[in-house]
JSON list of C-alpha atoms in Angstrom, two decimals:
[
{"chain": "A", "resi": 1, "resn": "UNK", "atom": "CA", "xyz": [10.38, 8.68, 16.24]},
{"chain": "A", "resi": 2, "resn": "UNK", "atom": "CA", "xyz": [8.94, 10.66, 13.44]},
{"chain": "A", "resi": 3, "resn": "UNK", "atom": "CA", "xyz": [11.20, 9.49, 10.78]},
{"chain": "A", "resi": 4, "resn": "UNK", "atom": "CA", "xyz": [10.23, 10.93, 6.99]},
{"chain": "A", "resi": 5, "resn": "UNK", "atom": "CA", "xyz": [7.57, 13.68, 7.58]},
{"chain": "A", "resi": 6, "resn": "UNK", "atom": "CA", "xyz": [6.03, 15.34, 4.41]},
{"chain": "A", "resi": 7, "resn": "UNK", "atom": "CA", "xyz": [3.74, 18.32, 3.97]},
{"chain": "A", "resi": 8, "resn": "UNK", "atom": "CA", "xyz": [0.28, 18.95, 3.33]},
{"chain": "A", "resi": 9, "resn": "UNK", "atom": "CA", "xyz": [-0.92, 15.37, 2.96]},
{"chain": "A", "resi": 10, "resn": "UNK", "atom": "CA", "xyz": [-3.72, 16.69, 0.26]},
{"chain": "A", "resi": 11, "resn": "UNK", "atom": "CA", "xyz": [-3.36, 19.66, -2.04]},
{"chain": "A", "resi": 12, "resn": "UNK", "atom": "CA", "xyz": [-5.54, 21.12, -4.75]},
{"chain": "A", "resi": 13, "resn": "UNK", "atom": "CA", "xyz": [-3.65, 23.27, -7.04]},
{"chain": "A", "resi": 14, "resn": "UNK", "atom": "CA", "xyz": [-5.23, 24.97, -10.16]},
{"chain": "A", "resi": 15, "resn": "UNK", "atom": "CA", "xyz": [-2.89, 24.40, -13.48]},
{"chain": "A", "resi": 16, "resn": "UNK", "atom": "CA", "xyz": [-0.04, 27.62, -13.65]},
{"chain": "A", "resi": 17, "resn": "UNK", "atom": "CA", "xyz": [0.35, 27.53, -9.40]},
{"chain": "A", "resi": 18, "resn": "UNK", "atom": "CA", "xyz": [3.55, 27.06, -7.89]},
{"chain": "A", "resi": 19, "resn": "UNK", "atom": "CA", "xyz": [3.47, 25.25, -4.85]},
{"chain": "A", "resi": 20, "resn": "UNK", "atom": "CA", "xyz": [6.12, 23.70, -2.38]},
{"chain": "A", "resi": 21, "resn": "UNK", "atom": "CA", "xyz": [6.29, 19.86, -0.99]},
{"chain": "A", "resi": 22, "resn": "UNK", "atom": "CA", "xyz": [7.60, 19.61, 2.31]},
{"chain": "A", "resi": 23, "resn": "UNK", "atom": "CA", "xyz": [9.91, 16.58, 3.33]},
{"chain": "A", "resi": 24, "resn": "UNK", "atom": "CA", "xyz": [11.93, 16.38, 6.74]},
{"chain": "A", "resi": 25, "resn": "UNK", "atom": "CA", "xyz": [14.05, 13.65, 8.26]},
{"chain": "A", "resi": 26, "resn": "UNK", "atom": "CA", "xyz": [15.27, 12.96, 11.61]},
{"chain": "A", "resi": 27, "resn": "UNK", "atom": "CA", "xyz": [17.72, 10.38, 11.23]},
{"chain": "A", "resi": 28, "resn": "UNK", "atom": "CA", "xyz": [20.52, 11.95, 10.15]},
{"chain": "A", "resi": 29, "resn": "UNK", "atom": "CA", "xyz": [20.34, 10.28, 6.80]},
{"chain": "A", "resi": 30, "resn": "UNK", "atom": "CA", "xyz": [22.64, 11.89, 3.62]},
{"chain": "A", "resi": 31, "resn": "UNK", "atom": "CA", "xyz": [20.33, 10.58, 0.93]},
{"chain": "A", "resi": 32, "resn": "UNK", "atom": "CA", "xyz": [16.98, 12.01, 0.14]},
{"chain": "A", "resi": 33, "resn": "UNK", "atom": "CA", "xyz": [14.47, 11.79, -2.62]},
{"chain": "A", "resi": 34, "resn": "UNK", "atom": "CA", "xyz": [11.46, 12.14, -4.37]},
{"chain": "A", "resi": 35, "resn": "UNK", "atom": "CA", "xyz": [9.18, 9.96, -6.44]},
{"chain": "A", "resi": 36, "resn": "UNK", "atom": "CA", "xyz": [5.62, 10.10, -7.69]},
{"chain": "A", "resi": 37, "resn": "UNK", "atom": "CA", "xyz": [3.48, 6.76, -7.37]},
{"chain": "A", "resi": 38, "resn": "UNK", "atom": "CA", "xyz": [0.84, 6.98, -10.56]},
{"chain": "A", "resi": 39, "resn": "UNK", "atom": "CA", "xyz": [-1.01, 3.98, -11.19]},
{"chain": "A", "resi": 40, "resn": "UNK", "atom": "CA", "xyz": [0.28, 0.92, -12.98]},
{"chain": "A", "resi": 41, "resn": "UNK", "atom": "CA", "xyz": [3.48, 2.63, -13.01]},
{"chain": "A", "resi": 42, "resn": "UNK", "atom": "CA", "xyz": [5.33, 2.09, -9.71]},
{"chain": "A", "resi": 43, "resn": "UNK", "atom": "CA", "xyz": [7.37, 4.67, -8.10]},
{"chain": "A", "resi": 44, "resn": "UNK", "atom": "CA", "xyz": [9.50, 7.39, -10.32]},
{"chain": "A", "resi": 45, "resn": "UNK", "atom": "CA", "xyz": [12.36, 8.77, -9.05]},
{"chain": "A", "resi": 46, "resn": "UNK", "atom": "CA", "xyz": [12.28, 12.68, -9.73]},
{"chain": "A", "resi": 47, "resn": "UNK", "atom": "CA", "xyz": [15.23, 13.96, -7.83]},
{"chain": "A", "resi": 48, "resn": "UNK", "atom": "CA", "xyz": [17.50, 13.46, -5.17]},
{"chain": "A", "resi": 49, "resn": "UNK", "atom": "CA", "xyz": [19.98, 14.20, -3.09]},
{"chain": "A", "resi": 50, "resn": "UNK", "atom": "CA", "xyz": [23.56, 12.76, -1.34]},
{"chain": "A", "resi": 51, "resn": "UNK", "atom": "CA", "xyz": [23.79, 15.66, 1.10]},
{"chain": "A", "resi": 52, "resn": "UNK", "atom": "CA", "xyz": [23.37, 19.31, 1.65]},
{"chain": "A", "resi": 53, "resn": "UNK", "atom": "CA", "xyz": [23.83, 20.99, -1.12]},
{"chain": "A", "resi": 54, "resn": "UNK", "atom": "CA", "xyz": [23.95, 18.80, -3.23]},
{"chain": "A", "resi": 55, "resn": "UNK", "atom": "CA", "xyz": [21.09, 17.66, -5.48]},
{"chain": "A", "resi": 56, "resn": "UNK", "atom": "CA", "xyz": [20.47, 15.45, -9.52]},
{"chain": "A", "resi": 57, "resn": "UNK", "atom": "CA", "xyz": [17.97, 14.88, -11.21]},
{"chain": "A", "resi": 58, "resn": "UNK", "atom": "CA", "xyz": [16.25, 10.91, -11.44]},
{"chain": "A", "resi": 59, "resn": "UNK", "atom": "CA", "xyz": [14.01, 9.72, -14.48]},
{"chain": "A", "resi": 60, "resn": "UNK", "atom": "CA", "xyz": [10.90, 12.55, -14.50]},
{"chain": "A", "resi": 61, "resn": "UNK", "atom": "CA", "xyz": [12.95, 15.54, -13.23]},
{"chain": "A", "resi": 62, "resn": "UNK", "atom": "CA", "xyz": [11.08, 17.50, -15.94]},
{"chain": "A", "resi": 63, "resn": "UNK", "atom": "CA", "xyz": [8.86, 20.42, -13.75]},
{"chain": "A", "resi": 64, "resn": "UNK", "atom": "CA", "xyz": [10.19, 20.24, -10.64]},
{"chain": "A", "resi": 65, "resn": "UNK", "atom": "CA", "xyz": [13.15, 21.77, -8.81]},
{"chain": "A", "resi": 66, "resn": "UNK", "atom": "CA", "xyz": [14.96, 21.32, -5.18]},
{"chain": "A", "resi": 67, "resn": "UNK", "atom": "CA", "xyz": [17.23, 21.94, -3.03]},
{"chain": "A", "resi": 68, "resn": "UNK", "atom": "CA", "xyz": [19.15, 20.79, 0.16]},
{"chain": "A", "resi": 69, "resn": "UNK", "atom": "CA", "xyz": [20.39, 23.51, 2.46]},
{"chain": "A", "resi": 70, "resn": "UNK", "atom": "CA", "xyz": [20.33, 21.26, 5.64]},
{"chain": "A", "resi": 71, "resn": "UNK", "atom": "CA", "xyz": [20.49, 17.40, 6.20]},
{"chain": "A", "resi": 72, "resn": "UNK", "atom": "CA", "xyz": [17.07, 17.59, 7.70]},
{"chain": "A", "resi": 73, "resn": "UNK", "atom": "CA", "xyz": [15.12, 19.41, 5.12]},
{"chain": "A", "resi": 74, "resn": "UNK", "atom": "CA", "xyz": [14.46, 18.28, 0.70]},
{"chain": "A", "resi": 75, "resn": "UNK", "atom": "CA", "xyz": [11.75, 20.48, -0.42]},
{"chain": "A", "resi": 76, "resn": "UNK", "atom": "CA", "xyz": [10.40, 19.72, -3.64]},
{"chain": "A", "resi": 77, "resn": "UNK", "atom": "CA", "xyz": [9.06, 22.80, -5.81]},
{"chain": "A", "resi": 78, "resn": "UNK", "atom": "CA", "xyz": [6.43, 23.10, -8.96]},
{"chain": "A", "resi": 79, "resn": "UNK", "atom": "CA", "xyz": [6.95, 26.48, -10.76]},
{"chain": "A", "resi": 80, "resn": "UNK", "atom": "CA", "xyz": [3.48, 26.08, -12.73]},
{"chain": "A", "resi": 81, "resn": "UNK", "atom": "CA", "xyz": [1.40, 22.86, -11.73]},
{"chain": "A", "resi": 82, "resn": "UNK", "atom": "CA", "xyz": [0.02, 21.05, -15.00]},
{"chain": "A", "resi": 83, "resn": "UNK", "atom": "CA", "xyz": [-2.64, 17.98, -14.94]},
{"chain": "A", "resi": 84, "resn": "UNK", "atom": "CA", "xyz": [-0.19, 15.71, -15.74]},
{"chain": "A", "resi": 85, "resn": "UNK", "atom": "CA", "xyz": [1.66, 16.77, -12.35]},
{"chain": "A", "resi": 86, "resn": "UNK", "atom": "CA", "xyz": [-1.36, 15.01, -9.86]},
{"chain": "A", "resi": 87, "resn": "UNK", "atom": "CA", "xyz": [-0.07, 12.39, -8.52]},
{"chain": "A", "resi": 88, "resn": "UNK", "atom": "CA", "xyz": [1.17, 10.59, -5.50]},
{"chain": "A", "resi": 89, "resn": "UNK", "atom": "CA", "xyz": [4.43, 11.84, -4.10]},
{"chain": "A", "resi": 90, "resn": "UNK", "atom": "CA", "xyz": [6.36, 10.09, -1.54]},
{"chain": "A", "resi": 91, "resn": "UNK", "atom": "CA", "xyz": [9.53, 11.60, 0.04]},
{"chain": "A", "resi": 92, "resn": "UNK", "atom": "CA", "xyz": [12.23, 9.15, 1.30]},
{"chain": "A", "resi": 93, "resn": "UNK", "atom": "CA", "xyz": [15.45, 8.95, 3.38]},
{"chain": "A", "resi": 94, "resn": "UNK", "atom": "CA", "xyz": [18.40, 6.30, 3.83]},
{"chain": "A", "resi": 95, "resn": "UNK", "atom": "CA", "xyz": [21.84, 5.11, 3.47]},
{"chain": "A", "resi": 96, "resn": "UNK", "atom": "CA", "xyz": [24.14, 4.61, 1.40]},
{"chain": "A", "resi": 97, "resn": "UNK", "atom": "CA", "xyz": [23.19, 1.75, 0.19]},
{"chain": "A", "resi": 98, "resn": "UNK", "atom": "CA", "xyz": [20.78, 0.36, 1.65]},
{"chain": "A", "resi": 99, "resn": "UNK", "atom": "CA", "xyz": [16.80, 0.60, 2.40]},
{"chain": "A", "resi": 100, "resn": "UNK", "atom": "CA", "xyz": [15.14, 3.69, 1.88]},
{"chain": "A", "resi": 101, "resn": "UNK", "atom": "CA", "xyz": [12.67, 5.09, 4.06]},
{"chain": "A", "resi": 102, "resn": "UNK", "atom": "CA", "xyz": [9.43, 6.67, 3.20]},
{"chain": "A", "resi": 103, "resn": "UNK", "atom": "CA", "xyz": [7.10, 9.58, 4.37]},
{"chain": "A", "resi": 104, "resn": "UNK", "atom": "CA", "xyz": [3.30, 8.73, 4.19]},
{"chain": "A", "resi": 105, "resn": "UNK", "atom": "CA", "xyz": [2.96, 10.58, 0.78]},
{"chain": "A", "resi": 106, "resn": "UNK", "atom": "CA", "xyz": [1.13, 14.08, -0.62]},
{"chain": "A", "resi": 107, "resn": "UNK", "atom": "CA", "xyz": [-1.80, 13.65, -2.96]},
{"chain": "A", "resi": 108, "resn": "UNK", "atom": "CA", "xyz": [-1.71, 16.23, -5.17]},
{"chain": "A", "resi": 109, "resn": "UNK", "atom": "CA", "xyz": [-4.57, 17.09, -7.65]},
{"chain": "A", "resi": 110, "resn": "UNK", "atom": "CA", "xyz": [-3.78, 19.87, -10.43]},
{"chain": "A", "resi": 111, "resn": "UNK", "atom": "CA", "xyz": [-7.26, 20.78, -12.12]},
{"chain": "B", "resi": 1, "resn": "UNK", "atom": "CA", "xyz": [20.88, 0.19, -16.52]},
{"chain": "B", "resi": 2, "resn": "UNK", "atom": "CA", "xyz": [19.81, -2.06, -13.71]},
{"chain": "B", "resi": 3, "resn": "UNK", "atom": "CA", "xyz": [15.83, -2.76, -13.69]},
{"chain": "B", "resi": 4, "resn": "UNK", "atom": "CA", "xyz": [13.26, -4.74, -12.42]},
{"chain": "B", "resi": 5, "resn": "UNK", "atom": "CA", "xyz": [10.17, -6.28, -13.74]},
{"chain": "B", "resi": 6, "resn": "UNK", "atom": "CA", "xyz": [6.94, -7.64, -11.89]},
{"chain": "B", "resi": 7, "resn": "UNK", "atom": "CA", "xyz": [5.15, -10.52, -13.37]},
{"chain": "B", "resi": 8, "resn": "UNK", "atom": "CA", "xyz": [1.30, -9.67, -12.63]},
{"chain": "B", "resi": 9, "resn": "UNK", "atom": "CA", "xyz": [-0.04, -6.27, -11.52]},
{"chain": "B", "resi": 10, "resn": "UNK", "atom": "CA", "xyz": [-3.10, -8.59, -9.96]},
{"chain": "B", "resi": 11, "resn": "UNK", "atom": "CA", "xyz": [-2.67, -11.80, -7.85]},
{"chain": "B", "resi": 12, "resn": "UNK", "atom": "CA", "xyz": [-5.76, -13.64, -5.89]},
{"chain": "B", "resi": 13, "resn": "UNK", "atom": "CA", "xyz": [-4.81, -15.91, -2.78]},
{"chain": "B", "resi": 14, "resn": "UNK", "atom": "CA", "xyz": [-7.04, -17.93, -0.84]},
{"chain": "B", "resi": 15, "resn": "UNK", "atom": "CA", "xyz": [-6.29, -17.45, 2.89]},
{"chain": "B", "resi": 16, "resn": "UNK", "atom": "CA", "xyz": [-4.18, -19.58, 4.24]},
{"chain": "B", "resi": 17, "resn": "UNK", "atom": "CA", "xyz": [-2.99, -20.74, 0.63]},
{"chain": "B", "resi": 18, "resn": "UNK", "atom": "CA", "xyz": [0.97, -20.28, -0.88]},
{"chain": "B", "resi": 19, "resn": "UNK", "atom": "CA", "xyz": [1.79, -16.58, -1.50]},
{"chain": "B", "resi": 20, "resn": "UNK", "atom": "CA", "xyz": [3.90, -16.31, -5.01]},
{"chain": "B", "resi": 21, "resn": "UNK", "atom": "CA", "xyz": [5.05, -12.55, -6.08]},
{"chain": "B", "resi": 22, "resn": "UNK", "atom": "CA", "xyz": [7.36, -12.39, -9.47]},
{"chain": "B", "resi": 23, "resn": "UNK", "atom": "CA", "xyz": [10.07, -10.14, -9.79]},
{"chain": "B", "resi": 24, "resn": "UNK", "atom": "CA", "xyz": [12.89, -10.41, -12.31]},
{"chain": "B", "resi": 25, "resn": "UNK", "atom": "CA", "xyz": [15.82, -8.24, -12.62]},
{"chain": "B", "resi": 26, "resn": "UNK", "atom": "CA", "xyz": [18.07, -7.11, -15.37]},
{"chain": "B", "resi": 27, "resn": "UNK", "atom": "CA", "xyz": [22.04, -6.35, -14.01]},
{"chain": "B", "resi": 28, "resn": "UNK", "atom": "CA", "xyz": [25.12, -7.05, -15.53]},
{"chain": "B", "resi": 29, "resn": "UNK", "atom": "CA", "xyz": [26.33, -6.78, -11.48]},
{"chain": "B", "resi": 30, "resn": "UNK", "atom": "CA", "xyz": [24.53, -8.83, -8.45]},
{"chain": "B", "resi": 31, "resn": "UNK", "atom": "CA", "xyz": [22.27, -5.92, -7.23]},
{"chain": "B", "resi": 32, "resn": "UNK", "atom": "CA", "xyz": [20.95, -4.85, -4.36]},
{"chain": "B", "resi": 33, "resn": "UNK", "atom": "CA", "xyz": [17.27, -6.63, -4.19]},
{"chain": "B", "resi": 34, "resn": "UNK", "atom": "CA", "xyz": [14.47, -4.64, -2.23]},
{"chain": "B", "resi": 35, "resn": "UNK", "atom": "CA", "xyz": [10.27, -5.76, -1.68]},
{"chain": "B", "resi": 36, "resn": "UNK", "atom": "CA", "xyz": [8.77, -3.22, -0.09]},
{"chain": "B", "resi": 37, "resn": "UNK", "atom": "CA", "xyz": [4.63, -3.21, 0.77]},
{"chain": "B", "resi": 38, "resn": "UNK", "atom": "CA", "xyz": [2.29, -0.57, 0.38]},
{"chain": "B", "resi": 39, "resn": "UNK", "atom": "CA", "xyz": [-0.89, -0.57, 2.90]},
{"chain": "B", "resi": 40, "resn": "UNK", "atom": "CA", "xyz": [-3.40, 1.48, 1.27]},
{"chain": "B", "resi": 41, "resn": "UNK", "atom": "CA", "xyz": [-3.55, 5.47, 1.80]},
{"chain": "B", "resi": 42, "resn": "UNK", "atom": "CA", "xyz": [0.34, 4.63, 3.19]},
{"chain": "B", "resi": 43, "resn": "UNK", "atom": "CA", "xyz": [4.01, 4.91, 2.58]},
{"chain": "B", "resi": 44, "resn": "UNK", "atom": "CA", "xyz": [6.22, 2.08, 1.86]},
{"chain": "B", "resi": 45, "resn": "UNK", "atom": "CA", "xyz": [7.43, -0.25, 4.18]},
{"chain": "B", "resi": 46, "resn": "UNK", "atom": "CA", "xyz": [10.54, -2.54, 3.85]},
{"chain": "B", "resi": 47, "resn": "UNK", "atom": "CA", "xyz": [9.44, -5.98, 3.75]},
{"chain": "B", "resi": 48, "resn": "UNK", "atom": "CA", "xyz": [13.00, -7.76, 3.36]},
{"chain": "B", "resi": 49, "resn": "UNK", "atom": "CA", "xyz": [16.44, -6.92, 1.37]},
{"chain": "B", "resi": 50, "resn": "UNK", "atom": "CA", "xyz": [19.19, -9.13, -0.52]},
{"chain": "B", "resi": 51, "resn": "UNK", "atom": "CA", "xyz": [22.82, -7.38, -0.10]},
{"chain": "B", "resi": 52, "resn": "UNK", "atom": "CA", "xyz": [24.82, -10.45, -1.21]},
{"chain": "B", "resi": 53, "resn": "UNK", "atom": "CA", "xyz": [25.08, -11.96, 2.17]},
{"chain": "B", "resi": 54, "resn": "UNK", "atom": "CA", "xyz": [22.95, -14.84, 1.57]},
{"chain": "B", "resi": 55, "resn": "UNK", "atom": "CA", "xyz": [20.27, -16.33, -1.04]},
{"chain": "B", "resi": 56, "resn": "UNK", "atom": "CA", "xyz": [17.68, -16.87, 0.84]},
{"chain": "B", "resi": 57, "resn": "UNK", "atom": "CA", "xyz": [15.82, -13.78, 2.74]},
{"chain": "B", "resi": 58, "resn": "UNK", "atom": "CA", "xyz": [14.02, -13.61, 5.86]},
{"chain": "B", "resi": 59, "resn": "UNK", "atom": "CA", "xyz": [11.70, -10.21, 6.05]},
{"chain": "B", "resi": 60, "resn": "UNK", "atom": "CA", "xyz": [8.90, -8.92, 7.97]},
{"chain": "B", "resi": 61, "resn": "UNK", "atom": "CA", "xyz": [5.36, -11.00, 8.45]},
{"chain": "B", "resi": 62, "resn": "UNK", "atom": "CA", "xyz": [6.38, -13.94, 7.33]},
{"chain": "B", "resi": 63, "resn": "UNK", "atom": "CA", "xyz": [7.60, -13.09, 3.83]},
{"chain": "B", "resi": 64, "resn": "UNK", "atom": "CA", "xyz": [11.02, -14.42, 2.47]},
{"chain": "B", "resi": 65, "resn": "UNK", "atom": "CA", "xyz": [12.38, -14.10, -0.79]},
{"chain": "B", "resi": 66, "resn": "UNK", "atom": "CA", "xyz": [15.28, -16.28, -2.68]},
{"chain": "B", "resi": 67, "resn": "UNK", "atom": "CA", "xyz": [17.88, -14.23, -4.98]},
{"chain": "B", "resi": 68, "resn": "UNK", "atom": "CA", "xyz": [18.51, -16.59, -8.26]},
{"chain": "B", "resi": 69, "resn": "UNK", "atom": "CA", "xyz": [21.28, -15.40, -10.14]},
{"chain": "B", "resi": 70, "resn": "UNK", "atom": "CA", "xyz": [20.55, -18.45, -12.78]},
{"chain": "B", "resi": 71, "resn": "UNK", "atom": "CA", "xyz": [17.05, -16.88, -13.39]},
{"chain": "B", "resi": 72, "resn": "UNK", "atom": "CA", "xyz": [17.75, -13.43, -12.52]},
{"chain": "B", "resi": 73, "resn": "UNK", "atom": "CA", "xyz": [14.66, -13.53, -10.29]},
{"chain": "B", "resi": 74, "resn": "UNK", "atom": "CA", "xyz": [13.68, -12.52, -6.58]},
{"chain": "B", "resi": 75, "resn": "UNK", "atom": "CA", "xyz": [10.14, -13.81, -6.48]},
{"chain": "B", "resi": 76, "resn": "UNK", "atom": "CA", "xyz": [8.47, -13.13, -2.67]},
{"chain": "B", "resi": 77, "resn": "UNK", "atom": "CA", "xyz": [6.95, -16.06, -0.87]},
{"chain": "B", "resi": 78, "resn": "UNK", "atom": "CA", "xyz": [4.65, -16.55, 2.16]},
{"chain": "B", "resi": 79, "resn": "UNK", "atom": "CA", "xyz": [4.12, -19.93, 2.55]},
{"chain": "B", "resi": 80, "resn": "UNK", "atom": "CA", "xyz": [-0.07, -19.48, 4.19]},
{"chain": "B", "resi": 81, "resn": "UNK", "atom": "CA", "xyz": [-1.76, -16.26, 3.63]},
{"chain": "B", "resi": 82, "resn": "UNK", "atom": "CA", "xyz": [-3.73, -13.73, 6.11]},
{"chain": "B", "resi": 83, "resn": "UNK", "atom": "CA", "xyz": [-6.03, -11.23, 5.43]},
{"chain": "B", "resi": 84, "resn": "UNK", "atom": "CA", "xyz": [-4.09, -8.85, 6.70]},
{"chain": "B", "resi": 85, "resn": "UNK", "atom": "CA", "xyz": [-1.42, -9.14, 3.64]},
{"chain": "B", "resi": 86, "resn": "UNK", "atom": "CA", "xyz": [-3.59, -7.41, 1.11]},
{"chain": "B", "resi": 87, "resn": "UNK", "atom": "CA", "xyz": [-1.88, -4.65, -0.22]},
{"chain": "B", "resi": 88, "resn": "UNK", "atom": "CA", "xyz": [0.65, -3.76, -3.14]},
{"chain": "B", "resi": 89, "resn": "UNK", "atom": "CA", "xyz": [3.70, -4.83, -3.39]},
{"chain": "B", "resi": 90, "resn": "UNK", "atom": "CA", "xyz": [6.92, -3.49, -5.02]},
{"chain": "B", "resi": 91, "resn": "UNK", "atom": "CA", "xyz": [10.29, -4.77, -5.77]},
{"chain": "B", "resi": 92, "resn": "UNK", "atom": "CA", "xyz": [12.99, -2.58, -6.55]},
{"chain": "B", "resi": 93, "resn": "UNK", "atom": "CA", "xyz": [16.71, -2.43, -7.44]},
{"chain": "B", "resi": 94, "resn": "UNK", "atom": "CA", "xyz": [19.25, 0.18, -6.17]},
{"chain": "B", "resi": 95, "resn": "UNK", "atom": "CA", "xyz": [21.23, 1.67, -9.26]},
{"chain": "B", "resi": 96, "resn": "UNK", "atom": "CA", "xyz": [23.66, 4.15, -7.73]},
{"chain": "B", "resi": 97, "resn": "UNK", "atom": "CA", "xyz": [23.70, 5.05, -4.02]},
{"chain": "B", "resi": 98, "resn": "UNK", "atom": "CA", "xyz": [20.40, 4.74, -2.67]},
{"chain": "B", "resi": 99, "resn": "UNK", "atom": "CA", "xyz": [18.69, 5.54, -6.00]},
{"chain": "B", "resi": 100, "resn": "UNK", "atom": "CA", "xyz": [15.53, 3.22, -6.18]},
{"chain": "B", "resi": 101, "resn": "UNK", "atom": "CA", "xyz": [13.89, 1.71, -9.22]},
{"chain": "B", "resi": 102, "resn": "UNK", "atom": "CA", "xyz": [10.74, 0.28, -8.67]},
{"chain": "B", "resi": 103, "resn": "UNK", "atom": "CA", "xyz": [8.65, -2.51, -10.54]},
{"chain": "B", "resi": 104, "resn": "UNK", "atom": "CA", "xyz": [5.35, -1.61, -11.29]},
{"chain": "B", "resi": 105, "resn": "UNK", "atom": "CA", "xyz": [3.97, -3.41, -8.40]},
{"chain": "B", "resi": 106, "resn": "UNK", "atom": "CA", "xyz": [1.81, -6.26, -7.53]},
{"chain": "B", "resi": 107, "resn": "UNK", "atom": "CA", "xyz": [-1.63, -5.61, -5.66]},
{"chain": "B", "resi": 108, "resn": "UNK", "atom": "CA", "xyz": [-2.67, -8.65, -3.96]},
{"chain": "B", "resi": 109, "resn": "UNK", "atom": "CA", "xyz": [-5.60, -9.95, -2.76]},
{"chain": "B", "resi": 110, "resn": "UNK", "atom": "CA", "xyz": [-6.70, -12.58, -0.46]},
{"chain": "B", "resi": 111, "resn": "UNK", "atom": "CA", "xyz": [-10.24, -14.08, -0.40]},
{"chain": "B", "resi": 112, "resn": "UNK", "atom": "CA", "xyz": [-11.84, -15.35, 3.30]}
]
């Protein structure tokens, strides 16, 4: 089962790159979405989705863009990387309502 | 908007003593109640979940949690700690659909 699988697991970016975050599900699951994990500050929600084609923004949209053209597939998209952008970001997948569940996470540094 | 707080970004255990995480929530509705854990360098892991069907929650490794609507709390328990349960620790509140809000989280430690 590979569940939530996100892309690259480390990135370097310098500040103005664009870059794309991978995130693919297997289970079928409607609802998919994005947070970043920075320290003392839990998880952020950034965006998210209910189903293809369908995406909103969460609380730190600000940045960042996706889209959903399958069920499988929520990439998540920087236009120009800034330091404040490194960060932990975890993709996640689940049901409506109910738990979520979560890739293993990108670490992304923006110098 | 519903939220959730998390009383002490730093707890200490002895092994084999009482585990005690806070978390308090703010909802004018009964919410959906999540702890999740966080193993270092990994994704989160659902540790147990309150949906309304009962108070008192069985999860994962021995954790359970108890929904109090008179205290609007959700604290996680484990009655004797193991090494193997340091890690973080988040509690989190659905808002709409599967939108999750997290607490700030809890790293714990437990000392041989």
């Amino acid at each position: 089962n590979a569940g939530v699988t996100q892309t690259p697991k480390f990135q370097v970016l310098k500040t103005g790159q664009s870059m794309t975050l991978q995130c693919a599900q297997d289970m079928n699951h409607e609802y998919m979405s994005w947070y970043r994990q920075d320290p003392g500050m839990g998880l952020r929600l950034i965006h998210y989705s209910v189903g293809a084609g369908i995406t909103d923004q969460g609380e730190v949209p600000n940045g960042y863009n996706v889209s959903r053209s399958t069920t499988e597939d929520f990439p998540l998209r920087l236009l120009s990387a800034a330091p404040s952008q490194t960060s932990v970001y975890f993709c996640a997948s689940g049901i409506l309502p109910g738990e979520a569940f979560f890739g293993q996470g990108t670490r992304l540094t923006v110098v | 908007a519903q939220s959730v707080t998390q009383l002490g970004s730093h707890v200490s255990v002895s092994e084999g003593a009482l585990v005690l995480l806070r978390c308090n929530y703010s909802s004018s509705v009964p919410p959906y109640l999540f702890w999740y854990v966080q193993y270092p360098n990994q994704g989160l892991q659902l540790l147990l979940k309150y949906t309304s069907a009962a108070t008192l929650v069985k999860g994962i490794n021995g954790f359970e949690a108890e929904f109090k609507k008179s205290e609007t709390s959700f604290h996680l328990t484990k009655p004797s700690a193991h090494m193997s349960d340091a890690a973080e620790y988040f509690c989190a509140v659905i808002r709409q659909g599967n939108q999750f809000y997290f607490g700030t989280g809890t790293s714990l430690t437990v000392i041989p």
